[in-house]
């Protein structure tokens, strides 16, 4: 669970910094980075969540 929490905090930090940089500079590159981070973060959370669920069912 600590990995998921750490990933969540790092993702939020990256999104906040990139969003701030976009607002400051107006460069669309930061919006694309935010989108890629969101996709990657969602995929990782789903994978770790599936592993936790699989562990619960396999090791009853």
XYZ file of C-alpha atoms in Angstrom:
60
model
C 0.000 0.000 0.000
C 2.902 2.350 0.630
C 3.858 2.092 -3.041
C 0.397 3.184 -4.162
C 0.423 6.120 -1.743
C 3.890 7.179 -2.844
C 2.846 6.937 -6.494
C -0.244 9.027 -5.755
C 1.766 11.756 -4.033
C 4.402 11.859 -6.774
C 1.725 11.975 -9.466
C -0.052 14.858 -7.756
C 3.243 16.706 -7.377
C 4.110 16.221 -11.064
C 0.623 17.351 -12.112
C 0.768 20.449 -9.919
C 4.223 21.469 -11.149
C 3.362 20.846 -14.797
C 0.038 22.654 -14.482
C 1.768 25.612 -12.883
C 4.408 25.686 -15.591
C 1.680 25.621 -18.242
C -0.132 28.515 -16.599
C 3.129 30.446 -16.284
C 4.522 29.801 -19.790
C 1.491 28.824 -21.905
C 3.516 26.015 -23.493
C 1.302 23.090 -24.615
C 4.153 20.652 -23.951
C 3.248 20.692 -20.257
C -0.370 19.767 -20.983
C 0.828 16.749 -22.962
C 3.106 15.788 -20.075
C 0.175 16.029 -17.629
C -1.902 13.768 -19.863
C 0.899 11.186 -20.118
C 1.469 11.220 -16.353
C -2.248 10.721 -15.743
C -2.408 7.754 -18.125
C 0.713 6.164 -16.643
C -0.486 6.723 -13.081
C -3.898 5.192 -13.745
C -2.353 2.129 -15.370
C 0.049 1.602 -12.461
C -2.699 1.982 -9.867
C -4.853 -0.546 -11.736
C -1.968 -3.013 -11.922
C -1.131 -2.699 -8.231
C -4.818 -2.897 -7.335
C -5.204 -6.084 -9.376
C -2.176 -7.559 -7.630
C -3.626 -6.765 -4.208
C -6.973 -8.322 -5.145
C -5.245 -11.394 -6.589
C -3.204 -11.755 -3.406
C -6.346 -11.626 -1.279
C -8.035 -14.355 -3.313
C -5.009 -16.617 -3.694
C -3.835 -16.540 -0.088
C -7.061 -17.037 1.864
